[in-house]
Coordinates of C-alpha atoms in Angstrom, one line a residue:
X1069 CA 0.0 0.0 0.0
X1070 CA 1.5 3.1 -1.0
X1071 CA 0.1 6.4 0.7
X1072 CA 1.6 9.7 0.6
X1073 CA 0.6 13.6 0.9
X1074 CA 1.4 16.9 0.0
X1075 CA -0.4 20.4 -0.1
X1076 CA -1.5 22.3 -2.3
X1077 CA -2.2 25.6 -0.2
X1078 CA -1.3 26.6 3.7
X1079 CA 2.3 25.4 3.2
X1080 CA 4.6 27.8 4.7
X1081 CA 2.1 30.6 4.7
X1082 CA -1.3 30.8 6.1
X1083 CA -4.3 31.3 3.9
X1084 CA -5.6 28.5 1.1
X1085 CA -5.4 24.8 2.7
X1086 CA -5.6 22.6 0.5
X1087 CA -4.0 18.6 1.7
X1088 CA -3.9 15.8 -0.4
X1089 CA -3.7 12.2 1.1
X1090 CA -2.8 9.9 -1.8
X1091 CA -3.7 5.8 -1.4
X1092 CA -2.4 3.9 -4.0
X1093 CA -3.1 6.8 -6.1
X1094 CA -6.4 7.9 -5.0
X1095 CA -6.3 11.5 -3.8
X1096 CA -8.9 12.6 -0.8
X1097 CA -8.8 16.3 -0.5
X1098 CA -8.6 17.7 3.4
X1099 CA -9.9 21.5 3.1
X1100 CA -10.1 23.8 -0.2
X1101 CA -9.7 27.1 1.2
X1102 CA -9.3 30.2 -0.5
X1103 CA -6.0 32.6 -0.9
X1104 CA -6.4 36.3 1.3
X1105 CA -4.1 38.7 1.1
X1106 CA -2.8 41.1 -1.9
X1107 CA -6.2 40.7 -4.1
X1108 CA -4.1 40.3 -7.7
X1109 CA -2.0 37.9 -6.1
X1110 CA -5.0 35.9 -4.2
X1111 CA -7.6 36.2 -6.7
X1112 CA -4.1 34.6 -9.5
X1113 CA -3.6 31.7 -6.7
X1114 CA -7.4 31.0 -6.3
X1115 CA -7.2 30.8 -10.1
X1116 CA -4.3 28.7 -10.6
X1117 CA -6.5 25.7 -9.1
X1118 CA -3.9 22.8 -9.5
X1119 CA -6.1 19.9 -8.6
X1120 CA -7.4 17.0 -10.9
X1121 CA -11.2 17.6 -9.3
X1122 CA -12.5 15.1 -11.1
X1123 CA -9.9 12.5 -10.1
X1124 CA -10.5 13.2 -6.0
X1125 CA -12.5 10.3 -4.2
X1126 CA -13.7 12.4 -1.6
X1127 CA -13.2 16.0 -0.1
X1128 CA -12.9 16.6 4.0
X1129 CA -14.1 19.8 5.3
X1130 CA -12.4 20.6 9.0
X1131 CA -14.2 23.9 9.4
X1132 CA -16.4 26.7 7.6
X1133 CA -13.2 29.7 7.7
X1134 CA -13.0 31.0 3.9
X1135 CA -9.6 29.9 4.1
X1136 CA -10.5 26.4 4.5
X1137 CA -14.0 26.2 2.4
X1138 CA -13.9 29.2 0.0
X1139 CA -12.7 26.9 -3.5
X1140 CA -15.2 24.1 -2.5
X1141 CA -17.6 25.4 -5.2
X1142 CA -14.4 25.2 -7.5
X1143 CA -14.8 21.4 -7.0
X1144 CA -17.6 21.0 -9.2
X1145 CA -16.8 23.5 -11.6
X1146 CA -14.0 21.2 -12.5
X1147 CA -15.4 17.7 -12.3
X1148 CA -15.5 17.0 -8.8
X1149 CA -19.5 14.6 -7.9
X1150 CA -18.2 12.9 -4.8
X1151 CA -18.8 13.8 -1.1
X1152 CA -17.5 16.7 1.0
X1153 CA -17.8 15.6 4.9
X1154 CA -18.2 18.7 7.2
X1155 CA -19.4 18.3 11.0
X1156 CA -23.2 19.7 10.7
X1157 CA -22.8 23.1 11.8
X1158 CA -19.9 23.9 9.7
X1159 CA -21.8 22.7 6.8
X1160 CA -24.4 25.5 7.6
X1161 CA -21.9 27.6 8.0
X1162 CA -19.6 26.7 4.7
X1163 CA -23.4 27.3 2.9
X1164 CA -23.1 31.0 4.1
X1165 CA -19.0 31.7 3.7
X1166 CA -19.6 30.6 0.3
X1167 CA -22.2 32.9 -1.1
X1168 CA -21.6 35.5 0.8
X1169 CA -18.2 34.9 -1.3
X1170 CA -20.2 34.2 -4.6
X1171 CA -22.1 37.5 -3.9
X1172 CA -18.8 40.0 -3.3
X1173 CA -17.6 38.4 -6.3
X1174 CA -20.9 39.0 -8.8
X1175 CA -20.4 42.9 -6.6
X1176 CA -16.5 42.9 -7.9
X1177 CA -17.2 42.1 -11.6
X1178 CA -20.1 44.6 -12.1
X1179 CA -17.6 47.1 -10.1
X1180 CA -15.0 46.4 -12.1
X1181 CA -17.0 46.3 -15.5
X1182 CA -18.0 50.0 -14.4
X1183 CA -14.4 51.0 -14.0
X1184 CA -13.4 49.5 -17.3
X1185 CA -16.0 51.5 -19.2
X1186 CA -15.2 54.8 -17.9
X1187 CA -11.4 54.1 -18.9
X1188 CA -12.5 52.7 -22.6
X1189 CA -11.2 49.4 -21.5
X1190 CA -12.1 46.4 -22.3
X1191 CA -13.1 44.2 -19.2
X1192 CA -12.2 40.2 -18.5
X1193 CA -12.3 39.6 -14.6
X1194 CA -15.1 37.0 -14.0
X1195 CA -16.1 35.5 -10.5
X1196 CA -14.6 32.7 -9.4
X1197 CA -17.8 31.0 -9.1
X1198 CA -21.9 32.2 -8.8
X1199 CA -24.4 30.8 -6.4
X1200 CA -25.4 28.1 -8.4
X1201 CA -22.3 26.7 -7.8
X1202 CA -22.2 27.1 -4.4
X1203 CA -26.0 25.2 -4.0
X1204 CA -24.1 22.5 -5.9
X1205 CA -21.2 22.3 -3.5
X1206 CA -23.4 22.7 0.0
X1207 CA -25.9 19.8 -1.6
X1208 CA -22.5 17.3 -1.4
X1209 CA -21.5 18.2 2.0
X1210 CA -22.2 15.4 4.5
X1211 CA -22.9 16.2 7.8
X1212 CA -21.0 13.8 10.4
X1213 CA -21.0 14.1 13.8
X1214 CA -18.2 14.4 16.4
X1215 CA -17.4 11.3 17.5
X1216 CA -18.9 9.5 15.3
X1217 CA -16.8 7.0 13.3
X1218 CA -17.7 6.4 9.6
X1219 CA -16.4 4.6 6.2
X1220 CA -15.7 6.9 3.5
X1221 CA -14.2 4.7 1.0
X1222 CA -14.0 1.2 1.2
X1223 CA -10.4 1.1 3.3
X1224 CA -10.6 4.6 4.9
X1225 CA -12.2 5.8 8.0
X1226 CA -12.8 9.2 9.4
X1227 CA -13.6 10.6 12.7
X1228 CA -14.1 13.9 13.4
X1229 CA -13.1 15.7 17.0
X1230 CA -14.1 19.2 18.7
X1231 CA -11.1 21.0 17.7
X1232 CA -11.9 24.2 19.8
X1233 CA -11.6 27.1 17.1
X1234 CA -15.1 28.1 15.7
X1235 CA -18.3 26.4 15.8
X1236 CA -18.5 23.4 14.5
X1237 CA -14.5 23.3 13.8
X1238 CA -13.2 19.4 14.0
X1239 CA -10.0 17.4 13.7
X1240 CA -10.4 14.9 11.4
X1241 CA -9.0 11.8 12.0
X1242 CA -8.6 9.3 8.9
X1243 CA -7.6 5.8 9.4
X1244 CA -6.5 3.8 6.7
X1245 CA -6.9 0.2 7.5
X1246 CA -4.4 -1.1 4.5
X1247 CA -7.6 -3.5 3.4
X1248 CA -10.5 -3.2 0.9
X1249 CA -13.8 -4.7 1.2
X1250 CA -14.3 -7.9 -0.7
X1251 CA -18.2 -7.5 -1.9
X1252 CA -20.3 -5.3 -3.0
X1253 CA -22.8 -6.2 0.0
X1254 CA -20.0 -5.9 2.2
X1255 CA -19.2 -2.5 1.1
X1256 CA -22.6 -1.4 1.1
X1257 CA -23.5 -2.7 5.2
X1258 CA -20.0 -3.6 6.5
X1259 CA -16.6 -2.2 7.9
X1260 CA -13.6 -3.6 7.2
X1261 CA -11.5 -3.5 10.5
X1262 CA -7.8 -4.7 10.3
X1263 CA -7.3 -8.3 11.7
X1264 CA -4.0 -6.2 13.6
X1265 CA -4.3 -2.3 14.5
X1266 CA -0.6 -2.2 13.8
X1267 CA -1.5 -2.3 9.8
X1268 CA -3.4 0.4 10.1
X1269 CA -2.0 4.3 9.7
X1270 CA -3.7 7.1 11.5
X1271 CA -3.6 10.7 10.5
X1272 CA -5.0 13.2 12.1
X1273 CA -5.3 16.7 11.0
X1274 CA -5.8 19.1 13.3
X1275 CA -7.6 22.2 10.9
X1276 CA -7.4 24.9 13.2
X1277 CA -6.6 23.9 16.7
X1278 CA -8.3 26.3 18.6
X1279 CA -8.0 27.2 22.9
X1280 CA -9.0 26.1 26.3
X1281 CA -11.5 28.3 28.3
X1282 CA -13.0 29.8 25.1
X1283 CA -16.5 31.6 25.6
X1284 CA -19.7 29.2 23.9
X1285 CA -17.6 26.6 22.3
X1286 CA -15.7 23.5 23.9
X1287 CA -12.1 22.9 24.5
X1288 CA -9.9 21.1 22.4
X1289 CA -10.5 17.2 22.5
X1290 CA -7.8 15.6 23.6
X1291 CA -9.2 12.0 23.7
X1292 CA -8.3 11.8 19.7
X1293 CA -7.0 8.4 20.2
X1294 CA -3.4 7.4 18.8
X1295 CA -2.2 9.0 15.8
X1296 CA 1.0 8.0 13.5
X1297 CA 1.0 11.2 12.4
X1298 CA -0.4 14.5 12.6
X1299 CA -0.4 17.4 10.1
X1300 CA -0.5 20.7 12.7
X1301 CA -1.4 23.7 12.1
X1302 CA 1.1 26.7 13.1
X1303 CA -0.9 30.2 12.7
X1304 CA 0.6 31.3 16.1
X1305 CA 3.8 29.2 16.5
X1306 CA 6.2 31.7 17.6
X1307 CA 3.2 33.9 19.7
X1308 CA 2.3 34.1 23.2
X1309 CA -1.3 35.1 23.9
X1310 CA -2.5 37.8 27.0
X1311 CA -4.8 36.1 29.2
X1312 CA -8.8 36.7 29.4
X1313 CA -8.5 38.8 32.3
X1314 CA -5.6 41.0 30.7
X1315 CA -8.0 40.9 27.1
X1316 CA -11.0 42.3 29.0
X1317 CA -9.1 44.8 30.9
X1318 CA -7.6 46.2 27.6
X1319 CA -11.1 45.9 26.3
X1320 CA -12.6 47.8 29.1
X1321 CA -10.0 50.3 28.8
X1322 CA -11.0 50.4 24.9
X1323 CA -14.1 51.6 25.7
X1324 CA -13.9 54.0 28.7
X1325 CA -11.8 56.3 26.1
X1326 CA -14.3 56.1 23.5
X1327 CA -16.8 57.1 26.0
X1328 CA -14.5 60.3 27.6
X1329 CA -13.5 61.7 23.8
X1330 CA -16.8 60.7 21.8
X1331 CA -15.0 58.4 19.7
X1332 CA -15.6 55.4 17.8
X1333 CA -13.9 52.0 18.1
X1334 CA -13.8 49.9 14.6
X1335 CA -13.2 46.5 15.3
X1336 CA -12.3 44.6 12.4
X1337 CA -13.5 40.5 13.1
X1338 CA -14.5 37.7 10.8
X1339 CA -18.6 36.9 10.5
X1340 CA -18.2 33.5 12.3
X1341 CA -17.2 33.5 15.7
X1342 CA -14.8 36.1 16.7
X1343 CA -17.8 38.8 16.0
X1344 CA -19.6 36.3 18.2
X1345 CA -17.4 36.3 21.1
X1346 CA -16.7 39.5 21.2
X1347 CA -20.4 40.6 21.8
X1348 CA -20.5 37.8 24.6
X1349 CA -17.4 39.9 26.1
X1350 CA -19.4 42.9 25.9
X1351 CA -22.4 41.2 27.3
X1352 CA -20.4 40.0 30.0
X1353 CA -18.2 43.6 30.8
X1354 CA -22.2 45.1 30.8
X1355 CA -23.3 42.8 33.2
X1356 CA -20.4 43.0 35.5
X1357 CA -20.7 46.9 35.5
X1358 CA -17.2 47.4 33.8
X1359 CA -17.6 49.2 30.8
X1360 CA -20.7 52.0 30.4
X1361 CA -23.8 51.1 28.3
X1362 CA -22.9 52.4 24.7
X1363 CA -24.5 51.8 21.1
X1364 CA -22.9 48.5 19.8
X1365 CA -23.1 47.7 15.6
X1366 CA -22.7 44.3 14.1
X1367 CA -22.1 45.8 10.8
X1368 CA -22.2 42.7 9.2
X1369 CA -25.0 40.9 7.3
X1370 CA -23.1 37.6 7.6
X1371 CA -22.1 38.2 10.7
X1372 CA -26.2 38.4 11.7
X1373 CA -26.6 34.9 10.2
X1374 CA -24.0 33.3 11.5
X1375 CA -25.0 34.3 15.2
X1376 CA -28.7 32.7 13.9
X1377 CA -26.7 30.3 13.1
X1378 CA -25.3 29.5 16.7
X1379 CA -28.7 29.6 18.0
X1380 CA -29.1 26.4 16.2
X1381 CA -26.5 24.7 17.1
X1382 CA -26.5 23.8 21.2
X1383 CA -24.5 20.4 20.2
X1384 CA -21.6 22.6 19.7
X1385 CA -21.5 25.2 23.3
X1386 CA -19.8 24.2 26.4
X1387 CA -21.6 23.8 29.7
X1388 CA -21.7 27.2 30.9
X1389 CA -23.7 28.4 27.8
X1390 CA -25.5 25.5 27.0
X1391 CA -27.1 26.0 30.7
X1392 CA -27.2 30.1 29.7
X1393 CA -29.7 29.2 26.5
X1394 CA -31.2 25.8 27.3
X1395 CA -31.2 26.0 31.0
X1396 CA -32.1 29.8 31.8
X1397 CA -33.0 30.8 28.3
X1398 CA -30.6 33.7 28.4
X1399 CA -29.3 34.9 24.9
X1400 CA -25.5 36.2 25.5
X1401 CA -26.0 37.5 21.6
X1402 CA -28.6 39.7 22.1
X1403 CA -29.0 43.0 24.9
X1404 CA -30.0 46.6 24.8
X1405 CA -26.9 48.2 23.3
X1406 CA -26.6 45.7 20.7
X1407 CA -27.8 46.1 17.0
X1408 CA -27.3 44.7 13.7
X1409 CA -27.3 46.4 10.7
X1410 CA -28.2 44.8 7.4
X1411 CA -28.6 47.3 4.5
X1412 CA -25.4 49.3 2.6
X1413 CA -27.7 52.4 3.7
X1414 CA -27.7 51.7 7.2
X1415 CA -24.2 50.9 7.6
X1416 CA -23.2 54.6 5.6
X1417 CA -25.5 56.1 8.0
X1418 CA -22.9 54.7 10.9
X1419 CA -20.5 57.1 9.5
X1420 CA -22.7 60.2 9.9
X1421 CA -23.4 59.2 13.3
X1422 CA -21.3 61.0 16.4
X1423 CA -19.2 58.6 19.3
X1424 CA -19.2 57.1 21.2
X1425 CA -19.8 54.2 19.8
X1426 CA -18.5 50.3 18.9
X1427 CA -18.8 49.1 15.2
X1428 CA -17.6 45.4 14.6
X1429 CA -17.6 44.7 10.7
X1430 CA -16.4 42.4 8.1
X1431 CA -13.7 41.8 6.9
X1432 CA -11.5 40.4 9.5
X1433 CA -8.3 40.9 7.7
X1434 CA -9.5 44.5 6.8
X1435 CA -9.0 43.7 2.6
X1436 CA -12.6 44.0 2.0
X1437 CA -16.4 44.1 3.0
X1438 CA -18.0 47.1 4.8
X1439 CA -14.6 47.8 7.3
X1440 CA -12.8 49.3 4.9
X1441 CA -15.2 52.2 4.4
X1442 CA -15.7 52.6 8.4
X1443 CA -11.6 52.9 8.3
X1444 CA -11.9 55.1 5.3
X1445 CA -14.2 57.1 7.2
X1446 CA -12.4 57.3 10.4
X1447 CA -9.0 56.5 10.4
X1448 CA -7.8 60.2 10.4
X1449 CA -9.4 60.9 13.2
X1450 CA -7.5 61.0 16.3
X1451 CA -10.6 59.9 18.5
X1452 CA -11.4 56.8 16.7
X1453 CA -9.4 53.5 18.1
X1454 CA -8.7 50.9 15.9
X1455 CA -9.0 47.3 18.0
X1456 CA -7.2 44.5 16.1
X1457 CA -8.4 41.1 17.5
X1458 CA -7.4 38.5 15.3
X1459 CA -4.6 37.1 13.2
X1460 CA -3.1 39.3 10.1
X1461 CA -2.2 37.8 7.1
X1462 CA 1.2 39.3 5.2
X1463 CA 0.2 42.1 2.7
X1464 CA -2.8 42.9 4.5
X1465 CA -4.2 46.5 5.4
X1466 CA -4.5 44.9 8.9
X1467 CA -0.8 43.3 8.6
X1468 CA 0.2 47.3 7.7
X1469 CA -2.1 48.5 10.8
X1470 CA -0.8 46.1 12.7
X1471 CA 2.9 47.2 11.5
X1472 CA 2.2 50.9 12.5
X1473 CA 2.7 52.0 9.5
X1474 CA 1.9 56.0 9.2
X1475 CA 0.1 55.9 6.2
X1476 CA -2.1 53.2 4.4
X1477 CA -3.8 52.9 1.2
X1478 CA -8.1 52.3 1.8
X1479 CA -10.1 51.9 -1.3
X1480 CA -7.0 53.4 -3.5
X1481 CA -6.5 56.2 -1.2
X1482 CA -3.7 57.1 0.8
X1483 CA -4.7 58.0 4.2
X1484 CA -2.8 59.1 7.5
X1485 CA -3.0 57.0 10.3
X1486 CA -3.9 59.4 13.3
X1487 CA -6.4 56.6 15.1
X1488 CA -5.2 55.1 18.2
X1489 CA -4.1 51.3 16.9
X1490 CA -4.4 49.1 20.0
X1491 CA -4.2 45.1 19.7
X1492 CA -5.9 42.1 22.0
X1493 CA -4.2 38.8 21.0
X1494 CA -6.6 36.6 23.8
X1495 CA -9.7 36.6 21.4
X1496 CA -7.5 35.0 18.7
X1497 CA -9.5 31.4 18.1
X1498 CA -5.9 29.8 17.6
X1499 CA -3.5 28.2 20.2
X1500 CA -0.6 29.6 20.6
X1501 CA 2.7 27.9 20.7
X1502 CA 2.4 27.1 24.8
X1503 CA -1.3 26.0 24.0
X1504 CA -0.6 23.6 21.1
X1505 CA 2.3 21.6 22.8
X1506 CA 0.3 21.5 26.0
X1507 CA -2.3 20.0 24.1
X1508 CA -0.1 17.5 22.4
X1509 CA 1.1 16.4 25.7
X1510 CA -2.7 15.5 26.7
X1511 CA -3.2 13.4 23.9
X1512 CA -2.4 10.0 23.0
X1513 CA 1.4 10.3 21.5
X1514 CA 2.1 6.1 22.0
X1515 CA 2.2 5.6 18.0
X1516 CA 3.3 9.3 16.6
X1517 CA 6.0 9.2 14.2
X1518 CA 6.5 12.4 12.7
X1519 CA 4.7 15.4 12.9
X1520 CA 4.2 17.6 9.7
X1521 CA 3.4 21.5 10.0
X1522 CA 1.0 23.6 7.6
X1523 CA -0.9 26.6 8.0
X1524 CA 1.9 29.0 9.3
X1525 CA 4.3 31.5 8.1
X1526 CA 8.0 30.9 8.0
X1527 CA 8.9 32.6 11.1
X1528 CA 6.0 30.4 13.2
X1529 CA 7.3 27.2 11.7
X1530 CA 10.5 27.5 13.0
X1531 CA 10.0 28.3 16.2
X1532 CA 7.3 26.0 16.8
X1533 CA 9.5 23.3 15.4
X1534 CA 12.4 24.5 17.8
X1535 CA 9.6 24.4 21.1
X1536 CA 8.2 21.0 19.6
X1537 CA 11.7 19.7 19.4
X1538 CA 13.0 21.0 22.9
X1539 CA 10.3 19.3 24.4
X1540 CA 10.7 15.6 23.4
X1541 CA 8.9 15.5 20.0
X1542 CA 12.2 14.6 17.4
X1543 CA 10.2 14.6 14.5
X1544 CA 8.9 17.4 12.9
X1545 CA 9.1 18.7 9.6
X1546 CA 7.5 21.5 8.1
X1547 CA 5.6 20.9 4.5
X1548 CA 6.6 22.7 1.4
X1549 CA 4.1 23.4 -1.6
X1550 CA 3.4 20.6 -3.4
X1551 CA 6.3 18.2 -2.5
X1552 CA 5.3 14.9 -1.5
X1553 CA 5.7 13.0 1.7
X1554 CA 5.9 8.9 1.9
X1555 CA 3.7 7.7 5.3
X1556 CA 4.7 3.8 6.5

């Protein structure tokens, strides 16, 4: 049995994962994220879409992040008929990524198309992908649920685990069992288990491992059983993160200013679950009398389904706020100051509007969606604090405000940076380096062999692989684009 991998996306940078697991030839697909960053150099990657679709047995979906799910739709564009397993909220959640995705792009082309014709140009950007396409893709996804052990080709198991990060995120672990079934009857109402569990070889993938003690969503399982090998992700390898405590200090902090000079505080956070969190902070610093009662906007249309989202999903929460909604039927998402904004004309209106006040908005990364035109808007003024909550990619306008640069181009306009730029690494869904060995000494580490690193920038790689190492595990190596890796 021959059974290698290789990536195709996420390897030694962060956005676009994309793993293949080759047995004997047939390729299953772990994630098919999208590129963020530079948008010529994104949109060229998400373009240059390298993989034989229709050649792919099946597709694995570890979580609904647009980094993970954004190309599924590309799937069937090229071929791809098979199934795409997802937990069942991130298949609710993939659904809305996706055409929210399918929607900016339709937006971009008839922007673009505009531009073209004022210039006498002639115009060729299309979308990615439409909405139809996106139906297609969500009508393939499976849903599986943690801990729930299930055949997806006749020699190859999968398992999927809480991994911690957003809801519905899962490790997924795949077992090959280095047998086929014999009949047709067998494949259809048995499972092949191997005579020895030494034949078999367990990967697990880890998707986005996220953190302990995380508001609405459960820790990190750790009862994954006995991997050979892991692919890990390594978003914050060479990062420490503050506390809670320290977060919700700097957060209370945040907002007494806003209230003493009138100002506004942009927060720029991802639809699905830091936008979330972040309101059951506020909820939490309201009810505890730390922070005054001021006007808080979910500038986000997404970002409004996603939390109806949540509501569905109790299977995902941890005790304390499965007891809040099911127990005491309290809704942490919802209070006085809170409100959500749907329409383009609402959200301008936001800018007319005098401080204090806190506007949380799309995109997380600040490259596009409504935040750009709130930082437009407000970035010269010397009032307004800019709270980044959340990891950066290189080449983004939040990388550069992250950076403190002094001046940044929004929407093809050079502005001066005169807002207060403050940071909060705590509501970051990813572990840090402490985090993610402490959770590989937790788990079962009897068979590991080797442990391969995606997802991560240069810089993180090597020190995580220098912490890993230090403490005991020999074998790690960190996965280059597209090269191949032999699993015994």
């Amino acid at each position: 049995m021959s059974v290698i991998i290789y990536s195709l996306g996420a390897a030694e940078e962060v956005t676009g994962s994309k793993h293949v697991l080759e047995i004997d030839g047939r390729p299953i697909l772990v994630d098919c994220g999208a590129f963020q960053g530079k948008w010529n150099e994104s949109d060229q990657k998400n373009r240059d879409f390298n993989i034989a679709a229709d050649k792919l047995e099946t597709v694995i979906l570890t979580h609904a992040h647009y980094d993970h799910c954004g190309l599924l739709p590309m799937l069937g564009k090229k071929g791809f008929s098979g199934n795409i397993y997802s937990t069942p909220a991130s298949r609710d959640l993939a659904n809305l990524i996706m055409m929210d995705s399918a929607n900016i792009q339709a937006h971009d082309a008839a922007f673009r198309q505009k531009q073209a014709a004022k210039k006498g140009e002639k115009f060729t950007w299309q979308p990615l992908y439409n909405e139809t396409d996106v139906v297609k893709a969500t009508n393939q996804i499976i849903g599986l649920s943690y801990n729930r052990k299930m055949y997806i080709s006749t020699d190859v198991a999968l398992e999927f685990f809480d991994a911690g990060h957003i809801l519905g995120s899962a490790m997924a672990m795949v077992t090959i069992t280095g047998q086929k079934k014999k009949s047709k009857l067998a494949s259809f109402f048995g499972r092949v288990k191997s005579e020895n569990p030494e034949d078999e070889i367990r990967i697990l993938y880890t998707g986005d491992l996220g953190r302990k003690n995380k508001p609405i969503i459960r820790d990190p399982a750790t009862n994954v059983g006995a991997p050979d090998y892991i692919v890990l992700e390594s978003t914050y390898g060479n990062r420490l993160h503050e506390n809670t405590d320290e977060a919700m200090e700097i957060l209370a902090k945040v907002v007494k200013r806003a209230r003493d000079t009138g100002g506004k505080i942009i927060i720029p956070a991802f639809a699905i679950e830091r936008t979330q969190e972040l309101v059951y902070y506020f909820h939490l610093l309201f009810e505890q009398r730390k922070i005054p009662e001021i006007p808080i906007y979910v500038d986000s249309p997404m970002a409004t389904n996603a939390t109806s989202i949540f509501q569905v999903h109790p299977e995902c929460y941890d005790e304390e706020t499965h007891k809040a909604f099911l127990t005491h039927h309290k809704n942490p998402f919802g209070f006085n100051s809170l409100r959500f904004t749907q329409s383009v004309e609402e959200s301008k209106h936001l800018n007319e509007l005098e401080g204090p006040m806190i506007i949380i908005s799309a995109d997380g990364m600040c490259e596009a969606g409504r935040i750009v035109h709130h930082l437009y808007n407000n970035i010269e003024d010397p009032n307004t604090t800019i709270l980044l909550v959340g990891f950066m990619a290189e080449n983004t306008l939040g990388r550069r405000l992250q950076n403190g640069e002094e001046e940044v181009k929004v929407i093809g306009e050079w502005k001066k940076v005169r807002a207060k730029v403050e940071q909060i690494n705590a509501f970051s869904a990813h572990a840090d380096y402490q985090e993610t060995l402490d959770w590989l000494k937790e788990i079962d580490t009897s068979r590991l062999k080797k442990i391969f690193l995606v997802h991560g920038e240069k810089a993180a790689q090597k020190n995580l692989t220098k912490v890993l190492t230090e403490n005991g595990f020999n074998d790690v190596e960190v996965i280059s684009y597209g090269r191949t890796y032999i699993l015994n």
